[in-house]
PDB file of C-alpha atoms and ligand atoms in Angstrom:
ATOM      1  CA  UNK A1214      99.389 137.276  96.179  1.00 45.00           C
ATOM      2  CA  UNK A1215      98.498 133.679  97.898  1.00 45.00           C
ATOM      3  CA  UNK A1216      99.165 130.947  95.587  1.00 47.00           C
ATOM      4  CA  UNK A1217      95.792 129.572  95.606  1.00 47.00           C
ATOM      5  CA  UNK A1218      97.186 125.749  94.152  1.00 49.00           C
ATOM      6  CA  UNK A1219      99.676 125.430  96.546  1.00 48.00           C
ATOM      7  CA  UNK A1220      97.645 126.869  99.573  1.00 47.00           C
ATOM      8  CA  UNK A1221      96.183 123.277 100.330  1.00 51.00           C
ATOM      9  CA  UNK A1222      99.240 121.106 100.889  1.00 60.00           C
ATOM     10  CA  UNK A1223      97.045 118.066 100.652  1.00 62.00           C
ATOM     11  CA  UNK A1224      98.318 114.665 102.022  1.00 58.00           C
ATOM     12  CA  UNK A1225      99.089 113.057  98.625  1.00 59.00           C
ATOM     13  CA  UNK A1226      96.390 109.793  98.074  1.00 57.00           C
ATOM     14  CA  UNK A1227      97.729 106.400  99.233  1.00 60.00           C
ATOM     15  CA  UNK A1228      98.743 104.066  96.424  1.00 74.00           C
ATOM     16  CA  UNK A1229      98.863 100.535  97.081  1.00 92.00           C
ATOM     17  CA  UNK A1230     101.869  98.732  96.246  1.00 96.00           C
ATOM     18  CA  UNK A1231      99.904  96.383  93.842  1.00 97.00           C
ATOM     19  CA  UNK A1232      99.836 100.217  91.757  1.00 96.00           C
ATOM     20  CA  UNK A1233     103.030 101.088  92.268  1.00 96.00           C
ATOM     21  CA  UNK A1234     104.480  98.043  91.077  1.00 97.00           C
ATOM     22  CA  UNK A1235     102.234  97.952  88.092  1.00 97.00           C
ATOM     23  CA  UNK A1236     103.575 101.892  87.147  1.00 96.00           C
ATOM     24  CA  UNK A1237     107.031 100.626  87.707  1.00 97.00           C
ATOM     25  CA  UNK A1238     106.676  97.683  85.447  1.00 98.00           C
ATOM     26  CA  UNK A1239     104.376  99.002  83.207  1.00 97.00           C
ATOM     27  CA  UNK A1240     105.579  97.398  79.782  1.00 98.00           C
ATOM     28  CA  UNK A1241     105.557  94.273  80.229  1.00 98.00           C
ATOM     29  CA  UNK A1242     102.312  94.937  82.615  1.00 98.00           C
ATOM     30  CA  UNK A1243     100.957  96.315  78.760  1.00 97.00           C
ATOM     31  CA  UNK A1244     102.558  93.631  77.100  1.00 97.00           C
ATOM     32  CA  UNK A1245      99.860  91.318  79.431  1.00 98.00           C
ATOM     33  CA  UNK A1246      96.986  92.927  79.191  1.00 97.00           C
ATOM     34  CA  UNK A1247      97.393  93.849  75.455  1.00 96.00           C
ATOM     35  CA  UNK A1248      99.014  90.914  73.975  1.00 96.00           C
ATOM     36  CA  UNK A1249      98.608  90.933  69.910  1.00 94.00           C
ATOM     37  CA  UNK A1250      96.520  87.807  69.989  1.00 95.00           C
ATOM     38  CA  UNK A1251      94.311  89.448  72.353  1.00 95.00           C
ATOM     39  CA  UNK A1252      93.974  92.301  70.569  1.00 95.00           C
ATOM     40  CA  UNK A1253      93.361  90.280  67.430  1.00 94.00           C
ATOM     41  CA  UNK A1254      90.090  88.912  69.154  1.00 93.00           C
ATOM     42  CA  UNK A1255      89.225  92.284  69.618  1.00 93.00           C
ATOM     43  CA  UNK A1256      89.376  93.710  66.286  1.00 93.00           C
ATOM     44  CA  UNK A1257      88.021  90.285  64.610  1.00 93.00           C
ATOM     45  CA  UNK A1258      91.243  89.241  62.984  1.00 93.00           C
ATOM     46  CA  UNK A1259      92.335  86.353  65.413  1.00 92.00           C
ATOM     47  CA  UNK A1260      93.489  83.126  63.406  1.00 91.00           C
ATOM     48  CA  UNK A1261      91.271  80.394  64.406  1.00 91.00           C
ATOM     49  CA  UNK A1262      94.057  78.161  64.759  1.00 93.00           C
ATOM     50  CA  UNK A1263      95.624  79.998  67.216  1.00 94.00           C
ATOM     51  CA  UNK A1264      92.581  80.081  69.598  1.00 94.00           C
ATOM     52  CA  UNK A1265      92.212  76.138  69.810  1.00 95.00           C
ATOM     53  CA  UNK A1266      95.746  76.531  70.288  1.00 96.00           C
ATOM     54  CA  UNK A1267      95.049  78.790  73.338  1.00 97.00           C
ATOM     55  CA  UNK A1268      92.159  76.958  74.028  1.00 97.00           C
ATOM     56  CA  UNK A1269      93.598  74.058  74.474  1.00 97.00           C
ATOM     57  CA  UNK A1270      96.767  75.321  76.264  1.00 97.00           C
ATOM     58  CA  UNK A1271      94.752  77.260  78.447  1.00 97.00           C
ATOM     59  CA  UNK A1272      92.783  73.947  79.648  1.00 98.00           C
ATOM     60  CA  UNK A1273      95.230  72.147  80.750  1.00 97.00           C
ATOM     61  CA  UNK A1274      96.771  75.347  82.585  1.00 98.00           C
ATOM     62  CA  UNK A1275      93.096  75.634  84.765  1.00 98.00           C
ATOM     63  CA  UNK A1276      93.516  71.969  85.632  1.00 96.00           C
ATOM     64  CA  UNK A1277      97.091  72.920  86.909  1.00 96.00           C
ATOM     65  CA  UNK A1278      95.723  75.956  88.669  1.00 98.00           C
ATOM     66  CA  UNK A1279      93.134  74.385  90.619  1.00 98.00           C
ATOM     67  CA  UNK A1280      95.146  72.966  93.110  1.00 97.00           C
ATOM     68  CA  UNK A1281      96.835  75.869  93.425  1.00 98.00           C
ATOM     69  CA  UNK A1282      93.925  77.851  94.117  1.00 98.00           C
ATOM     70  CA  UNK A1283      93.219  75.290  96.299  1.00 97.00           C
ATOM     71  CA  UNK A1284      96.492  76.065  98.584  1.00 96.00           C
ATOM     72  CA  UNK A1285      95.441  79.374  98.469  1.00 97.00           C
ATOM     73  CA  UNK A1286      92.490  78.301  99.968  1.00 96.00           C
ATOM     74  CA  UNK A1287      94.115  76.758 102.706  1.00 94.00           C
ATOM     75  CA  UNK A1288      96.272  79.298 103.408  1.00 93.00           C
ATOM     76  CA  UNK A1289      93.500  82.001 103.679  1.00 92.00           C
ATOM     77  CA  UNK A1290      92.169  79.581 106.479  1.00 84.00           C
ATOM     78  CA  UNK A1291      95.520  79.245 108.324  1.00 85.00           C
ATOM     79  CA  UNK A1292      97.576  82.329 107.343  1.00 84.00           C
ATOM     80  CA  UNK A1293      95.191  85.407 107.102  1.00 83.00           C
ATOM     81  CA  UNK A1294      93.894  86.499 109.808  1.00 80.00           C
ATOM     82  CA  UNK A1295      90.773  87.997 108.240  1.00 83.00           C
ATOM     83  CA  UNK A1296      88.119  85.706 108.217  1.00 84.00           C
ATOM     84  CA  UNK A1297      86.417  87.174 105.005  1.00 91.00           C
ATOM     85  CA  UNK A1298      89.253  85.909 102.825  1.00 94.00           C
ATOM     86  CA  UNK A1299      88.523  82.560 102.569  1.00 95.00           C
ATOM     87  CA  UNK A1300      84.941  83.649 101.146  1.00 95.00           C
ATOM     88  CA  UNK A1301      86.538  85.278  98.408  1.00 96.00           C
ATOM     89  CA  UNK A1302      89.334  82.412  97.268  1.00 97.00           C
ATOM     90  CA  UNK A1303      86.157  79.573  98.006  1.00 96.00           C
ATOM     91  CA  UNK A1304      84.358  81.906  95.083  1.00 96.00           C
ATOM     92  CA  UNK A1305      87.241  81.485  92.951  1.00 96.00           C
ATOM     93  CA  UNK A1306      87.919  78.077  93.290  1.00 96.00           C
ATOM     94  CA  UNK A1307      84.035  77.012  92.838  1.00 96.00           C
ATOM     95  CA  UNK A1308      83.981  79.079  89.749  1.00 95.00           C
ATOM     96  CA  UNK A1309      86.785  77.109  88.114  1.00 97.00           C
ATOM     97  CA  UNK A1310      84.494  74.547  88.243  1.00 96.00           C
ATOM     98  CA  UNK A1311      82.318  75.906  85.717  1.00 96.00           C
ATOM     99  CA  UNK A1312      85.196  77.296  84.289  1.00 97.00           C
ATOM    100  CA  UNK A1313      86.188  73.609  83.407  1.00 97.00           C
ATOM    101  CA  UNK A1314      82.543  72.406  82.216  1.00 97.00           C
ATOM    102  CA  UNK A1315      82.530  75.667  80.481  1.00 97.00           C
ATOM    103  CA  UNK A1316      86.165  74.380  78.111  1.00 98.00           C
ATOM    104  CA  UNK A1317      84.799  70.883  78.100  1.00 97.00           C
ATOM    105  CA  UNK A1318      81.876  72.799  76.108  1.00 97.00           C
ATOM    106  CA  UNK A1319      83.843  74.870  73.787  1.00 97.00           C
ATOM    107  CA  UNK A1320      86.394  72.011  73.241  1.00 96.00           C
ATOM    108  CA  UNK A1321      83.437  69.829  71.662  1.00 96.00           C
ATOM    109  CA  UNK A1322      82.271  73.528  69.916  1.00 95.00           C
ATOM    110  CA  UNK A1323      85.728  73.910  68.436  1.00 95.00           C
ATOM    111  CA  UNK A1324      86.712  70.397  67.567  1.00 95.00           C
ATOM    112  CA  UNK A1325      89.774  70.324  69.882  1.00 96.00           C
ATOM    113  CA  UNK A1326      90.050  67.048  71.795  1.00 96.00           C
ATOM    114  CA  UNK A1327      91.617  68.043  75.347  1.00 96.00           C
ATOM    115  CA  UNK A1328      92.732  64.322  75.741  1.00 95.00           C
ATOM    116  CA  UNK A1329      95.582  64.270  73.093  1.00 95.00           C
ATOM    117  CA  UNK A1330      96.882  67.667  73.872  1.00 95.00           C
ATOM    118  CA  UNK A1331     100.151  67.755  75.599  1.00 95.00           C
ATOM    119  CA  UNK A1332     101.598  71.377  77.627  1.00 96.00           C
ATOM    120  CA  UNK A1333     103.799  73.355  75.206  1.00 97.00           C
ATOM    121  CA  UNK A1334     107.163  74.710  76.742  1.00 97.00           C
ATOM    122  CA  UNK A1335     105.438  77.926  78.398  1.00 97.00           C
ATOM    123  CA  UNK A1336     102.423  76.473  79.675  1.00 98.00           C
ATOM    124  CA  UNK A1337     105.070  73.470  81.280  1.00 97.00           C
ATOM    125  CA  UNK A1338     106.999  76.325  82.588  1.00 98.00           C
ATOM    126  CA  UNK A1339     104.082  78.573  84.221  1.00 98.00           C
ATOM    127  CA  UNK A1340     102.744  75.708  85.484  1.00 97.00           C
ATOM    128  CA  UNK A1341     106.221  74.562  87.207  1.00 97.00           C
ATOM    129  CA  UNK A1342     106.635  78.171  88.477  1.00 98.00           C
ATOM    130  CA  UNK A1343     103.169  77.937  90.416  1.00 97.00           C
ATOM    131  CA  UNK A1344     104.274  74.689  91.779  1.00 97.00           C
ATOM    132  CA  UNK A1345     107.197  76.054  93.456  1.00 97.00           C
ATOM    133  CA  UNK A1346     104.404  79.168  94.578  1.00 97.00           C
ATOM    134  CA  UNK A1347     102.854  76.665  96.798  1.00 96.00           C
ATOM    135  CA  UNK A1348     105.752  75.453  98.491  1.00 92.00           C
ATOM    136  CA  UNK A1349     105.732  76.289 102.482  1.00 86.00           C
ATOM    137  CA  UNK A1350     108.401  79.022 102.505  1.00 91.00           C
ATOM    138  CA  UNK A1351     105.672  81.273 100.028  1.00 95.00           C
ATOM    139  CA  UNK A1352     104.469  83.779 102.030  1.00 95.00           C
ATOM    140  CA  UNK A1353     100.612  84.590 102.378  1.00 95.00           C
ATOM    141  CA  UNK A1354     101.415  88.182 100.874  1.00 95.00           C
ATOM    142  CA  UNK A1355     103.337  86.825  97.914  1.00 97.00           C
ATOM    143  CA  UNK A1356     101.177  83.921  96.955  1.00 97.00           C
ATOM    144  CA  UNK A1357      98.107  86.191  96.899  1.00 97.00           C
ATOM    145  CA  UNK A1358      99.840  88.562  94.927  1.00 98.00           C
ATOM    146  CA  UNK A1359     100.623  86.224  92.184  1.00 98.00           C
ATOM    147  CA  UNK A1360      97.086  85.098  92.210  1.00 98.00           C
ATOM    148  CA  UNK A1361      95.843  88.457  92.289  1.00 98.00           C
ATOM    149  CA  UNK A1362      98.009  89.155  89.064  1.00 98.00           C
ATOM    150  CA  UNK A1363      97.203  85.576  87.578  1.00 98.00           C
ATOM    151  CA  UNK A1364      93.152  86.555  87.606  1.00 98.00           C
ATOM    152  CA  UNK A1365      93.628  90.136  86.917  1.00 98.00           C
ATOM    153  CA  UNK A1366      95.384  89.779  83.650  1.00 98.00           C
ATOM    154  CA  UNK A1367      92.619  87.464  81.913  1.00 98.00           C
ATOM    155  CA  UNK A1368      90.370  89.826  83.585  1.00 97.00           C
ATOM    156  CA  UNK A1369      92.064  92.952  82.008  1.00 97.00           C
ATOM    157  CA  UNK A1370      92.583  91.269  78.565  1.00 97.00           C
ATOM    158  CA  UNK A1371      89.431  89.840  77.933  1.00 96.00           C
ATOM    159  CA  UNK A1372      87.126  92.773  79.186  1.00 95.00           C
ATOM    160  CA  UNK A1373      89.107  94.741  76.498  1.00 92.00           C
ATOM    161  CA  UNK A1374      87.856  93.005  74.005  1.00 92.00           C
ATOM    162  CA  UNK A1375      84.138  93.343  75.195  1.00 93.00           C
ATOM    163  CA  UNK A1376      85.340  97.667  75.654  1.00 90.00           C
ATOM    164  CA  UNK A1377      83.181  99.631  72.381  1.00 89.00           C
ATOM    165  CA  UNK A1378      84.113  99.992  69.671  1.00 87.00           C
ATOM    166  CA  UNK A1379      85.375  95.986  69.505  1.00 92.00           C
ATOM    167  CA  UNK A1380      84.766  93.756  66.357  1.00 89.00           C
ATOM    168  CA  UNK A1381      85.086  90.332  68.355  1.00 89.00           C
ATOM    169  CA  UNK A1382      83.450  87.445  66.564  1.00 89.00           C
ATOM    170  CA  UNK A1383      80.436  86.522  68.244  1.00 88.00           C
ATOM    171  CA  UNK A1384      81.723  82.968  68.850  1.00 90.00           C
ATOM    172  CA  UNK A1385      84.526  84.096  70.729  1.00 90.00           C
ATOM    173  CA  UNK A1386      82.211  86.562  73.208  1.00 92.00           C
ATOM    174  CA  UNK A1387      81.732  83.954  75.282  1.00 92.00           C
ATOM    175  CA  UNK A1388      85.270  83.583  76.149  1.00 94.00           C
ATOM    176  CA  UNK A1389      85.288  87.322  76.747  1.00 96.00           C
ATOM    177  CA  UNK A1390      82.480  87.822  78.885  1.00 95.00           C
ATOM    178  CA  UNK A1391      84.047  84.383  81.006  1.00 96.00           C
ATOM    179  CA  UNK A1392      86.881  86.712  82.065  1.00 97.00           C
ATOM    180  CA  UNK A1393      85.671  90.357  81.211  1.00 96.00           C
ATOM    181  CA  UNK A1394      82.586  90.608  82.927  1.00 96.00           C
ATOM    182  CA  UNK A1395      81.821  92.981  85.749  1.00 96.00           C
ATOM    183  CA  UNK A1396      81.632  89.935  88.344  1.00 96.00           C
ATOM    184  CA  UNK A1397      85.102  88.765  88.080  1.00 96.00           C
ATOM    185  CA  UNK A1398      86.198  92.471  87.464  1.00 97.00           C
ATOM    186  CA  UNK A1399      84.935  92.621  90.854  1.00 97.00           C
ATOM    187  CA  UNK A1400      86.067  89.088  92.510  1.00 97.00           C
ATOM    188  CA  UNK A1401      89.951  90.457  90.960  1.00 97.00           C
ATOM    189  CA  UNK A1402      89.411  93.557  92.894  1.00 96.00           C
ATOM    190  CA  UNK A1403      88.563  91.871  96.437  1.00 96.00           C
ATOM    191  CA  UNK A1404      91.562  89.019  95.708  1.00 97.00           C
ATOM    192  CA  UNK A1405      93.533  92.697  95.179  1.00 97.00           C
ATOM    193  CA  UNK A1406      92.326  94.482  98.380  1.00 95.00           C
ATOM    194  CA  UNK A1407      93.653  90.985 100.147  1.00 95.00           C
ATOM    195  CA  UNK A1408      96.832  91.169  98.753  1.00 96.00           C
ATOM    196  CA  UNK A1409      97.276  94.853  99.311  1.00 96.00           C
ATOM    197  CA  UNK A1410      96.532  94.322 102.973  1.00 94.00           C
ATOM    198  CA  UNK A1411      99.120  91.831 103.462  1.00 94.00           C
ATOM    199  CA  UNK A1412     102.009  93.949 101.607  1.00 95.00           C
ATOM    200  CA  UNK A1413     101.249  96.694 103.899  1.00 93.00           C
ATOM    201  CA  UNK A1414     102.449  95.188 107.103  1.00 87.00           C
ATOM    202  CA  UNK A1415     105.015  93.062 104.986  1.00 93.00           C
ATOM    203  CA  UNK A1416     108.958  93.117 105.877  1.00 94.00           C
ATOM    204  CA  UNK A1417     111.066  94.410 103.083  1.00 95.00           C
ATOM    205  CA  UNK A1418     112.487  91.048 102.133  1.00 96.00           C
ATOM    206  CA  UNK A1419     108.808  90.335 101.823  1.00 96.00           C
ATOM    207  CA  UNK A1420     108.182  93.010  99.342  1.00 97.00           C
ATOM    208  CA  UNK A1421     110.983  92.517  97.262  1.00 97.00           C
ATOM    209  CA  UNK A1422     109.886  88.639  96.686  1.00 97.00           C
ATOM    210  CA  UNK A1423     106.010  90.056  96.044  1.00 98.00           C
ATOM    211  CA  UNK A1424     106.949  92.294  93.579  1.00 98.00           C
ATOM    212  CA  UNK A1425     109.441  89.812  91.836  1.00 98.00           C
ATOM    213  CA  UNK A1426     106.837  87.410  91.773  1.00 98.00           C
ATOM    214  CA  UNK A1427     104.125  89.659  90.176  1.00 98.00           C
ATOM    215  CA  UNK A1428     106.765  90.713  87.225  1.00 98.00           C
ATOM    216  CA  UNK A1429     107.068  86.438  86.912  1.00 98.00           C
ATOM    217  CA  UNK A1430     103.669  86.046  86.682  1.00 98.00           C
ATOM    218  CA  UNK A1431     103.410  89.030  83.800  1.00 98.00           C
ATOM    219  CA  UNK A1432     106.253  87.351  82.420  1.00 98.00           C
ATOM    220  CA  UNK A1433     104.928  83.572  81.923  1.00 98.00           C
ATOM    221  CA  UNK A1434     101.430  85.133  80.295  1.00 98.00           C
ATOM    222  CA  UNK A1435     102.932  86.880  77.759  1.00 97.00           C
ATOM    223  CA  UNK A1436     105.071  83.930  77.352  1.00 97.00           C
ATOM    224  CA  UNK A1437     101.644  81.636  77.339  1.00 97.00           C
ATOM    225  CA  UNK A1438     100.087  84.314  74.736  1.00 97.00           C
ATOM    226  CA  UNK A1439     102.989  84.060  72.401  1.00 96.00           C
ATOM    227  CA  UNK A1440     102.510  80.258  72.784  1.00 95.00           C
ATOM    228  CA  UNK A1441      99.272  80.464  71.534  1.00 92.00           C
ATOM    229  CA  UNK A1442      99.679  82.823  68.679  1.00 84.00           C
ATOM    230  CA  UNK A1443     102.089  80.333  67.236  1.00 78.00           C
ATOM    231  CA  UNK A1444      99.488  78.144  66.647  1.00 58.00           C
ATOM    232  CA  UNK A1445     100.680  74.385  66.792  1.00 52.00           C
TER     233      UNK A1445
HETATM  234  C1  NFM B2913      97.300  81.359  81.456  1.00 61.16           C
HETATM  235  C2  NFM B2913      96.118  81.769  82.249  1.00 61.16           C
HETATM  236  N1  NFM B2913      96.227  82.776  83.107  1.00 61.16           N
HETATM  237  C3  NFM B2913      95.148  83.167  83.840  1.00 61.16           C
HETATM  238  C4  NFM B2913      93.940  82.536  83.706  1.00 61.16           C
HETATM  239  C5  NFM B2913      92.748  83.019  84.481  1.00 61.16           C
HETATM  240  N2  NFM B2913      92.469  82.247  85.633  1.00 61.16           N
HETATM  241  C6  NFM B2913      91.593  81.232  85.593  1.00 61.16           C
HETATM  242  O1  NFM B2913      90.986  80.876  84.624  1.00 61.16           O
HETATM  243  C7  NFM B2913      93.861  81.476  82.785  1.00 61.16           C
HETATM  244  N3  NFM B2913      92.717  80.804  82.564  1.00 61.16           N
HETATM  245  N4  NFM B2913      94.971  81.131  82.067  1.00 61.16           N
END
């Protein structure tokens, strides 16, 4: 009798590398997305100290990753090849903007005072590591993976704490809905199909750096989470 599941030998469906990568890598992908001070802003038992902490931290990170955006930006003009790019990074980069009036706001809210807080150890470090990112020897494909992984794990941590069945404390929604809504859910996703295209005609040297790069990046957020559960 005719196998009926096997009759169909179906061209399996193309994962991206971006996917791949992530499967590979999956813990530390997890340990991201899912850090334990995000997940104590979901369930409502996040230590206020630890968000000004983060808060804090975390402005003084955007400042830092403005200008890298901003290379990004230039590089999507030079290096693409696909004129829609730029469109997408030039969303990005305007929206920090807010992004920064938008901490300015919840600084005042919170009673931190940006202007006497200095960069802990990990943010120093992330920051550094982006630095070197922008350098001229970065390929397009490798820079715009790290970014893609840079905006997809706020993305992916913060729209779990909007997912039912959350207890976040209303004061802290906003800073959930900043990252979790459906519009950046949908900016990460173009910055994504970007990055995907460029792996896919990318040498092997090329790929190995990308995916390197992407682990880094997964690396120095769990690093900056931990930084900001310790409080300071
Ligand atoms: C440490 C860190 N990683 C990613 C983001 C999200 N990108 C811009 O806001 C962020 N704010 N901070």
């Amino acid at each position: 009798m005719k196998n009926l599941e096997t009759s169909s030998m179906e061209e399996p469906e193309k994962t991206g590398m971006i996917d791949t990568w992530l499967d590979k890598h999956s813990s530390i992908y997890t340990a991201a997305t899912r850090h334990a001070f995000v997940v104590s802003i979901r369930d409502g038992s996040v230590d206020l100290s630890s968000f000004r902490t983060w808060l804090g931290q975390d402005y003084l990170f955007v400042r830092g990753f403005v200008p890298f955006v901003a290379n990004v930006l230039i590089r999507a003009g030079k290096e693409s090849g696909e004129s829609s790019d730029m469109e997408v990074v030039l969303g990005g980069l305007a929206s920090l903007y807010d992004e920064i009036e938008w901490f300015k706001r919840e600084g005042s809210k919170w009673n931190v005072d940006f202007s006497t807080i200095v960069p802990q150890k990990a943010n120093q470090e992330y920051r550094r590591f982006l630095e070197a990112l922008m350098s001229s020897g970065v390929k397009y494909a490798v820079i715009m993976t790290a970014f893609w992984a840079i905006e997809a794990v706020y993305q992916e941590s913060f729209a779990h704490c909007l997912e039912d069945g959350n207890k976040t404390p209303a004061e802290l929604t906003g800073a959930c809905h900043r990252w979790g809504n459906d519009g950046f859910k949908q900016y990460c996703l173009s910055v994504k199909n970007i990055a995907e295209r460029c792996l896919e005609n990318a040498s092997s040297e090329v790929l190995a750096e990308a995916e390197n790069v992407l682990v880094r990046v997964l690396e120095h957020e769990v690093a900056f989470w931990e930084m900001s559960r310790g409080g300071n």
